[in-house]
PDB file of C-alpha atoms in Angstrom:
ATOM      1  CA  MET C   1       0.000   0.000   0.000  1.00 51.00           C
ATOM      2  CA  SER C   2       1.747   3.090  -1.206  1.00 48.00           C
ATOM      3  CA  GLU C   3      -1.390   5.113  -0.642  1.00 51.00           C
ATOM      4  CA  GLN C   4      -0.044   6.945   2.367  1.00 58.00           C
ATOM      5  CA  THR C   5       3.161   8.082   0.772  1.00 63.00           C
ATOM      6  CA  SER C   6       1.956   9.065  -2.695  1.00 82.00           C
ATOM      7  CA  ASN C   7      -1.129  11.033  -3.464  1.00 90.00           C
ATOM      8  CA  PRO C   8      -1.519  11.452  -7.230  1.00 92.00           C
ATOM      9  CA  MET C   9      -4.588  13.663  -6.920  1.00 94.00           C
ATOM     10  CA  ARG C  10      -2.848  16.082  -4.598  1.00 94.00           C
ATOM     11  CA  GLU C  11       0.223  16.121  -6.810  1.00 95.00           C
ATOM     12  CA  ALA C  12      -1.887  16.786  -9.904  1.00 95.00           C
ATOM     13  CA  ILE C  13      -3.570  19.730  -8.187  1.00 96.00           C
ATOM     14  CA  GLN C  14      -0.248  21.112  -6.970  1.00 96.00           C
ATOM     15  CA  GLY C  15       1.149  20.693 -10.465  1.00 96.00           C
ATOM     16  CA  ALA C  16      -1.767  22.543 -12.044  1.00 97.00           C
ATOM     17  CA  ILE C  17      -1.403  25.407  -9.558  1.00 97.00           C
ATOM     18  CA  SER C  18       2.316  25.788 -10.169  1.00 97.00           C
ATOM     19  CA  GLU C  19       2.058  25.469 -13.958  1.00 96.00           C
ATOM     20  CA  ASN C  20      -0.698  28.044 -14.411  1.00 97.00           C
ATOM     21  CA  ARG C  21      -0.114  31.599 -13.255  1.00 97.00           C
ATOM     22  CA  VAL C  22      -3.847  32.243 -12.935  1.00 97.00           C
ATOM     23  CA  ILE C  23      -5.985  29.219 -12.194  1.00 98.00           C
ATOM     24  CA  LEU C  24      -9.573  28.952 -11.015  1.00 98.00           C
ATOM     25  CA  PHE C  25     -11.030  25.867  -9.387  1.00 98.00           C
ATOM     26  CA  MET C  26     -14.761  26.056  -9.943  1.00 98.00           C
ATOM     27  CA  LYS C  27     -18.035  24.194 -10.244  1.00 97.00           C
ATOM     28  CA  GLY C  28     -18.657  23.646 -13.937  1.00 97.00           C
ATOM     29  CA  THR C  29     -16.732  25.324 -16.715  1.00 97.00           C
ATOM     30  CA  PRO C  30     -16.263  28.990 -17.666  1.00 97.00           C
ATOM     31  CA  GLU C  31     -18.698  28.366 -20.549  1.00 96.00           C
ATOM     32  CA  ALA C  32     -21.219  26.613 -18.305  1.00 97.00           C
ATOM     33  CA  PRO C  33     -20.715  27.470 -14.637  1.00 97.00           C
ATOM     34  CA  ALA C  34     -22.705  25.181 -12.346  1.00 97.00           C
ATOM     35  CA  CYS C  35     -22.964  27.584  -9.412  1.00 94.00           C
ATOM     36  CA  GLY C  36     -23.656  31.293  -9.032  1.00 94.00           C
ATOM     37  CA  PHE C  37     -20.473  31.936  -7.062  1.00 95.00           C
ATOM     38  CA  SER C  38     -18.342  30.312  -9.739  1.00 97.00           C
ATOM     39  CA  ALA C  39     -20.242  32.195 -12.431  1.00 97.00           C
ATOM     40  CA  ARG C  40     -19.621  35.549 -10.759  1.00 97.00           C
ATOM     41  CA  THR C  41     -15.914  34.869 -10.341  1.00 97.00           C
ATOM     42  CA  VAL C  42     -15.580  33.834 -13.999  1.00 98.00           C
ATOM     43  CA  ALA C  43     -17.437  36.971 -15.095  1.00 97.00           C
ATOM     44  CA  ILE C  44     -15.022  39.169 -13.143  1.00 97.00           C
ATOM     45  CA  LEU C  45     -11.940  37.510 -14.623  1.00 97.00           C
ATOM     46  CA  GLN C  46     -13.408  37.674 -18.117  1.00 96.00           C
ATOM     47  CA  SER C  47     -14.311  41.338 -17.740  1.00 96.00           C
ATOM     48  CA  LEU C  48     -10.643  42.019 -16.959  1.00 96.00           C
ATOM     49  CA  GLY C  49      -9.621  40.136 -20.097  1.00 94.00           C
ATOM     50  CA  GLU C  50      -7.268  38.026 -18.022  1.00 91.00           C
ATOM     51  CA  PRO C  51      -6.643  34.557 -19.433  1.00 95.00           C
ATOM     52  CA  PHE C  52      -6.982  31.883 -16.810  1.00 97.00           C
ATOM     53  CA  ALA C  53      -6.906  28.139 -16.503  1.00 97.00           C
ATOM     54  CA  ALA C  54     -10.038  26.552 -15.110  1.00 97.00           C
ATOM     55  CA  VAL C  55     -10.591  23.235 -13.395  1.00 97.00           C
ATOM     56  CA  ASP C  56     -14.048  21.788 -12.876  1.00 97.00           C
ATOM     57  CA  ILE C  57     -14.103  20.141  -9.457  1.00 97.00           C
ATOM     58  CA  LEU C  58     -17.448  18.405  -9.938  1.00 96.00           C
ATOM     59  CA  PRO C  59     -16.472  15.268 -11.886  1.00 95.00           C
ATOM     60  CA  ASP C  60     -14.623  13.724  -8.926  1.00 94.00           C
ATOM     61  CA  PRO C  61     -15.310  14.534  -5.252  1.00 94.00           C
ATOM     62  CA  ARG C  62     -11.668  13.858  -4.426  1.00 94.00           C
ATOM     63  CA  ILE C  63     -10.618  16.985  -6.328  1.00 95.00           C
ATOM     64  CA  ARG C  64     -12.460  19.181  -3.864  1.00 94.00           C
ATOM     65  CA  GLN C  65     -11.307  17.149  -0.870  1.00 94.00           C
ATOM     66  CA  GLU C  66      -7.659  17.400  -1.803  1.00 96.00           C
ATOM     67  CA  LEU C  67      -7.900  21.003  -2.946  1.00 97.00           C
ATOM     68  CA  SER C  68      -9.497  22.136   0.302  1.00 95.00           C
ATOM     69  CA  SER C  69      -7.014  20.265   2.434  1.00 94.00           C
ATOM     70  CA  LEU C  70      -4.172  21.726   0.383  1.00 95.00           C
ATOM     71  CA  SER C  71      -5.453  25.301   0.464  1.00 96.00           C
ATOM     72  CA  ASN C  72      -7.059  25.229   3.900  1.00 94.00           C
ATOM     73  CA  TRP C  73     -10.120  26.827   2.302  1.00 95.00           C
ATOM     74  CA  PRO C  74     -13.500  25.100   2.476  1.00 94.00           C
ATOM     75  CA  THR C  75     -15.480  26.603  -0.381  1.00 94.00           C
ATOM     76  CA  ILE C  76     -15.473  26.720  -4.168  1.00 95.00           C
ATOM     77  CA  PRO C  77     -14.489  28.681  -6.258  1.00 97.00           C
ATOM     78  CA  GLN C  78     -10.836  29.206  -5.378  1.00 98.00           C
ATOM     79  CA  LEU C  79      -8.591  31.502  -7.377  1.00 98.00           C
ATOM     80  CA  PHE C  80      -4.822  31.052  -7.324  1.00 98.00           C
ATOM     81  CA  VAL C  81      -2.368  33.583  -8.736  1.00 97.00           C
ATOM     82  CA  ASP C  82       1.350  32.812  -8.833  1.00 97.00           C
ATOM     83  CA  GLY C  83       0.786  29.705  -6.744  1.00 97.00           C
ATOM     84  CA  GLU C  84      -1.001  31.576  -3.938  1.00 96.00           C
ATOM     85  CA  LEU C  85      -4.644  31.354  -2.950  1.00 97.00           C
ATOM     86  CA  VAL C  86      -6.145  34.800  -3.546  1.00 97.00           C
ATOM     87  CA  GLY C  87      -9.632  33.931  -2.388  1.00 97.00           C
ATOM     88  CA  GLY C  88     -13.115  32.774  -3.211  1.00 97.00           C
ATOM     89  CA  CYS C  89     -16.030  34.654  -4.681  1.00 96.00           C
ATOM     90  CA  ASP C  90     -16.458  37.144  -1.812  1.00 96.00           C
ATOM     91  CA  ILE C  91     -12.821  38.193  -1.669  1.00 97.00           C
ATOM     92  CA  ILE C  92     -12.468  38.324  -5.451  1.00 97.00           C
ATOM     93  CA  THR C  93     -15.548  40.548  -5.679  1.00 96.00           C
ATOM     94  CA  GLU C  94     -14.251  42.895  -2.966  1.00 95.00           C
ATOM     95  CA  MET C  95     -10.789  43.005  -4.505  1.00 96.00           C
ATOM     96  CA  TYR C  96     -12.221  43.667  -7.955  1.00 96.00           C
ATOM     97  CA  GLN C  97     -14.253  46.589  -6.651  1.00 96.00           C
ATOM     98  CA  SER C  98     -11.276  48.092  -4.822  1.00 95.00           C
ATOM     99  CA  GLY C  99      -8.859  47.543  -7.703  1.00 96.00           C
ATOM    100  CA  GLU C 100      -6.667  45.174  -5.696  1.00 95.00           C
ATOM    101  CA  LEU C 101      -7.461  42.276  -7.981  1.00 97.00           C
ATOM    102  CA  GLN C 102      -6.233  44.194 -11.003  1.00 96.00           C
ATOM    103  CA  GLU C 103      -3.031  44.904  -9.049  1.00 96.00           C
ATOM    104  CA  THR C 104      -2.611  41.273  -8.055  1.00 95.00           C
ATOM    105  CA  LEU C 105      -3.037  40.214 -11.659  1.00 96.00           C
ATOM    106  CA  GLY C 106      -0.632  42.890 -12.836  1.00 93.00           C
ATOM    107  CA  ILE C 107      -3.171  44.730 -14.957  1.00 89.00           C
ATOM    108  CA  ASP C 108      -2.092  48.358 -15.128  1.00 72.00           C
ATOM    109  CA  GLY C 109      -4.258  51.392 -15.617  1.00 54.00           C
ATOM    110  CA  ALA C 110      -7.366  49.271 -15.848  1.00 48.00           C
ATOM    111  CA  THR C 111      -9.297  51.944 -14.034  1.00 50.00           C
ATOM    112  CA  ASP C 112      -7.774  55.220 -15.195  1.00 47.00           C
ATOM    113  CA  GLU C 113      -7.427  54.486 -18.921  1.00 46.00           C
ATOM    114  CA  SER C 114     -10.981  53.544 -19.744  1.00 46.00           C
ATOM    115  CA  PRO C 115     -13.864  54.191 -17.384  1.00 45.00           C
ATOM    116  CA  ALA C 116     -14.531  50.578 -16.462  1.00 45.00           C
ATOM    117  CA  PRO C 117     -16.661  48.933 -19.124  1.00 46.00           C
ATOM    118  CA  GLU C 118     -19.838  47.706 -17.477  1.00 48.00           C
ATOM    119  CA  SER C 119     -20.084  44.651 -19.612  1.00 46.00           C
ATOM    120  CA  ALA C 120     -17.298  42.828 -21.335  1.00 42.00           C
ATOM    121  CA  THR C 121     -18.165  43.501 -24.950  1.00 43.00           C
ATOM    122  CA  VAL C 122     -15.377  41.628 -26.660  1.00 41.00           C
ATOM    123  CA  PRO C 123     -14.568  38.303 -25.077  1.00 42.00           C
ATOM    124  CA  GLU C 124     -11.071  38.755 -26.422  1.00 42.00           C
ATOM    125  CA  ALA C 125      -9.139  36.277 -24.356  1.00 42.00           C
ATOM    126  CA  PRO C 126     -10.826  32.917 -24.189  1.00 42.00           C
ATOM    127  CA  PRO C 127      -9.953  31.161 -20.951  1.00 44.00           C
ATOM    128  CA  ILE C 128      -7.545  28.324 -21.239  1.00 46.00           C
ATOM    129  CA  SER C 129      -9.387  25.253 -20.163  1.00 48.00           C
ATOM    130  CA  ILE C 130      -6.878  22.879 -18.807  1.00 59.00           C
ATOM    131  CA  GLU C 131      -7.833  19.372 -19.557  1.00 53.00           C
ATOM    132  CA  ASN C 132      -9.550  17.742 -16.715  1.00 52.00           C
ATOM    133  CA  ARG C 133      -7.086  15.017 -16.002  1.00 47.00           C
ATOM    134  CA  LEU C 134      -7.485  15.513 -12.280  1.00 55.00           C
TER     135      LEU C 134
ATOM    136  CA  MET Y   1     -40.143  28.462   9.496  1.00 47.00           C
ATOM    137  CA  THR Y   2     -38.998  24.920  10.031  1.00 46.00           C
ATOM    138  CA  ASP Y   3     -37.933  23.676  13.429  1.00 47.00           C
ATOM    139  CA  ASP Y   4     -35.897  20.855  11.949  1.00 54.00           C
ATOM    140  CA  PRO Y   5     -32.824  20.680  14.209  1.00 59.00           C
ATOM    141  CA  GLN Y   6     -30.775  19.861  11.117  1.00 76.00           C
ATOM    142  CA  THR Y   7     -31.520  23.224   9.605  1.00 88.00           C
ATOM    143  CA  ALA Y   8     -29.056  25.950  10.448  1.00 93.00           C
ATOM    144  CA  THR Y   9     -30.412  29.367  11.334  1.00 96.00           C
ATOM    145  CA  PRO Y  10     -28.855  32.819  11.032  1.00 97.00           C
ATOM    146  CA  GLU Y  11     -29.208  33.188  14.822  1.00 97.00           C
ATOM    147  CA  GLU Y  12     -27.245  29.996  15.408  1.00 97.00           C
ATOM    148  CA  LEU Y  13     -24.465  31.067  13.076  1.00 97.00           C
ATOM    149  CA  GLN Y  14     -24.296  34.502  14.635  1.00 98.00           C
ATOM    150  CA  SER Y  15     -24.024  33.215  18.194  1.00 97.00           C
ATOM    151  CA  ARG Y  16     -21.427  30.608  17.272  1.00 98.00           C
ATOM    152  CA  ILE Y  17     -19.263  33.192  15.504  1.00 98.00           C
ATOM    153  CA  GLU Y  18     -19.528  35.586  18.430  1.00 97.00           C
ATOM    154  CA  ALA Y  19     -18.827  32.814  20.951  1.00 98.00           C
ATOM    155  CA  THR Y  20     -15.768  31.514  19.105  1.00 97.00           C
ATOM    156  CA  ILE Y  21     -13.965  34.629  17.867  1.00 97.00           C
ATOM    157  CA  PRO Y  22     -13.073  36.873  20.800  1.00 95.00           C
ATOM    158  CA  GLY Y  23     -14.840  40.219  20.688  1.00 94.00           C
ATOM    159  CA  ALA Y  24     -16.561  39.445  17.384  1.00 97.00           C
ATOM    160  CA  ARG Y  25     -19.795  41.073  16.348  1.00 97.00           C
ATOM    161  CA  ALA Y  26     -21.686  39.343  13.578  1.00 97.00           C
ATOM    162  CA  THR Y  27     -24.728  40.022  11.468  1.00 97.00           C
ATOM    163  CA  VAL Y  28     -25.959  36.925   9.693  1.00 98.00           C
ATOM    164  CA  THR Y  29     -28.729  36.579   7.164  1.00 97.00           C
ATOM    165  CA  GLY Y  30     -29.764  33.486   5.301  1.00 96.00           C
ATOM    166  CA  ASP Y  31     -32.425  30.979   4.364  1.00 93.00           C
ATOM    167  CA  GLY Y  32     -31.161  27.895   6.184  1.00 89.00           C
ATOM    168  CA  HIS Y  33     -28.773  26.879   3.412  1.00 89.00           C
ATOM    169  CA  HIS Y  34     -27.182  29.997   1.988  1.00 92.00           C
ATOM    170  CA  PHE Y  35     -25.903  32.504   4.497  1.00 96.00           C
ATOM    171  CA  MET Y  36     -24.206  35.872   4.464  1.00 96.00           C
ATOM    172  CA  ALA Y  37     -22.160  36.885   7.495  1.00 97.00           C
ATOM    173  CA  VAL Y  38     -20.767  40.334   8.143  1.00 97.00           C
ATOM    174  CA  VAL Y  39     -18.265  40.038  10.955  1.00 98.00           C
ATOM    175  CA  SER Y  40     -16.061  42.513  12.739  1.00 97.00           C
ATOM    176  CA  ALA Y  41     -13.549  41.558  15.393  1.00 96.00           C
ATOM    177  CA  PRO Y  42     -10.387  42.960  16.927  1.00 95.00           C
ATOM    178  CA  ALA Y  43      -8.827  39.572  16.152  1.00 94.00           C
ATOM    179  CA  PHE Y  44      -8.883  40.506  12.451  1.00 96.00           C
ATOM    180  CA  ASP Y  45      -6.449  43.382  12.924  1.00 95.00           C
ATOM    181  CA  GLY Y  46      -3.312  42.886  10.904  1.00 94.00           C
ATOM    182  CA  LEU Y  47      -4.578  39.736   9.186  1.00 95.00           C
ATOM    183  CA  SER Y  48      -4.978  39.321   5.445  1.00 94.00           C
ATOM    184  CA  ARG Y  49      -8.517  38.942   4.136  1.00 94.00           C
ATOM    185  CA  ILE Y  50      -7.846  35.276   3.509  1.00 95.00           C
ATOM    186  CA  ALA Y  51      -6.806  34.791   7.132  1.00 96.00           C
ATOM    187  CA  GLN Y  52      -9.811  36.760   8.405  1.00 97.00           C
ATOM    188  CA  HIS Y  53     -12.218  34.633   6.395  1.00 97.00           C
ATOM    189  CA  ARG Y  54     -10.461  31.449   7.529  1.00 96.00           C
ATOM    190  CA  LEU Y  55     -11.137  32.403  11.155  1.00 96.00           C
ATOM    191  CA  VAL Y  56     -14.843  32.591  10.348  1.00 97.00           C
ATOM    192  CA  TYR Y  57     -14.906  29.385   8.299  1.00 96.00           C
ATOM    193  CA  ASP Y  58     -13.029  27.629  11.104  1.00 96.00           C
ATOM    194  CA  VAL Y  59     -15.956  28.245  13.446  1.00 97.00           C
ATOM    195  CA  PHE Y  60     -17.989  25.772  11.397  1.00 96.00           C
ATOM    196  CA  GLY Y  61     -15.343  23.360  10.130  1.00 93.00           C
ATOM    197  CA  ALA Y  62     -16.703  20.598   7.921  1.00 90.00           C
ATOM    198  CA  GLU Y  63     -20.263  21.930   8.221  1.00 93.00           C
ATOM    199  CA  VAL Y  64     -19.426  24.474   5.518  1.00 92.00           C
ATOM    200  CA  GLY Y  65     -20.464  22.940   2.231  1.00 85.00           C
ATOM    201  CA  GLU Y  66     -22.628  20.380   3.990  1.00 87.00           C
ATOM    202  CA  ARG Y  67     -25.145  21.473   6.595  1.00 92.00           C
ATOM    203  CA  ILE Y  68     -24.269  25.093   5.894  1.00 93.00           C
ATOM    204  CA  HIS Y  69     -24.439  24.895   2.150  1.00 89.00           C
ATOM    205  CA  ALA Y  70     -22.891  28.249   1.389  1.00 91.00           C
ATOM    206  CA  LEU Y  71     -21.461  30.959   3.597  1.00 94.00           C
ATOM    207  CA  SER Y  72     -20.594  34.357   2.170  1.00 95.00           C
ATOM    208  CA  ILE Y  73     -18.328  36.350   4.408  1.00 96.00           C
ATOM    209  CA  GLN Y  74     -17.502  39.994   4.716  1.00 96.00           C
ATOM    210  CA  THR Y  75     -15.019  40.911   7.414  1.00 96.00           C
ATOM    211  CA  ASN Y  76     -14.149  44.267   8.937  1.00 93.00           C
ATOM    212  CA  THR Y  77     -11.509  45.078  11.488  1.00 86.00           C
ATOM    213  CA  GLU Y  78     -12.622  47.184  14.416  1.00 70.00           C
ATOM    214  CA  THR Y  79     -10.711  50.132  13.043  1.00 59.00           C
ATOM    215  CA  ASP Y  80     -12.557  49.942   9.704  1.00 52.00           C
ATOM    216  CA  ARG Y  81     -15.794  50.877  11.307  1.00 48.00           C
TER     217      ARG Y  81
END
């Protein structure tokens, strides 16, 4: 039984987080979010035009189990930037409104250049969907 | 309106938050499954938002996502108010 020493699921999640600068663990996909909190978080990222990797946690309950034990965060969605947990829907929404999210993502002048487009008109940067091998 | 002991209430969540986090004041709304908690506490001073929210989630442990289906959190330090 090598089960205690190796944990492929945990390693796959850690790998995905370190390989993708911006990665969102969510319910459903960016095209078809399965939960309002995930949908809102996707909408915020898309309105900033920031490409992001997305992982659907629904297909296998172990994804969420391992993710939450890794991140010490109980709810979904979870956004990671540069390997660090930034937050879930509440924190992302607050940070978006205060401009901190744009800072964290390294988006400059998002607020002073153009007066914040209400709706993302051109979905310019399609999110990278990382294949759900988890 | 249900008295099902399984069902969480905003009052229960509020008193548990206030009993667990020293000096916390909480306002909780919700329908028994989805809740919104606005919490202020001196314990939040100097903590990142992530750490502040973790303190609140920690009050309920594994109940979050199960009995408490969803818990939205907004935290304020005492000095914010």
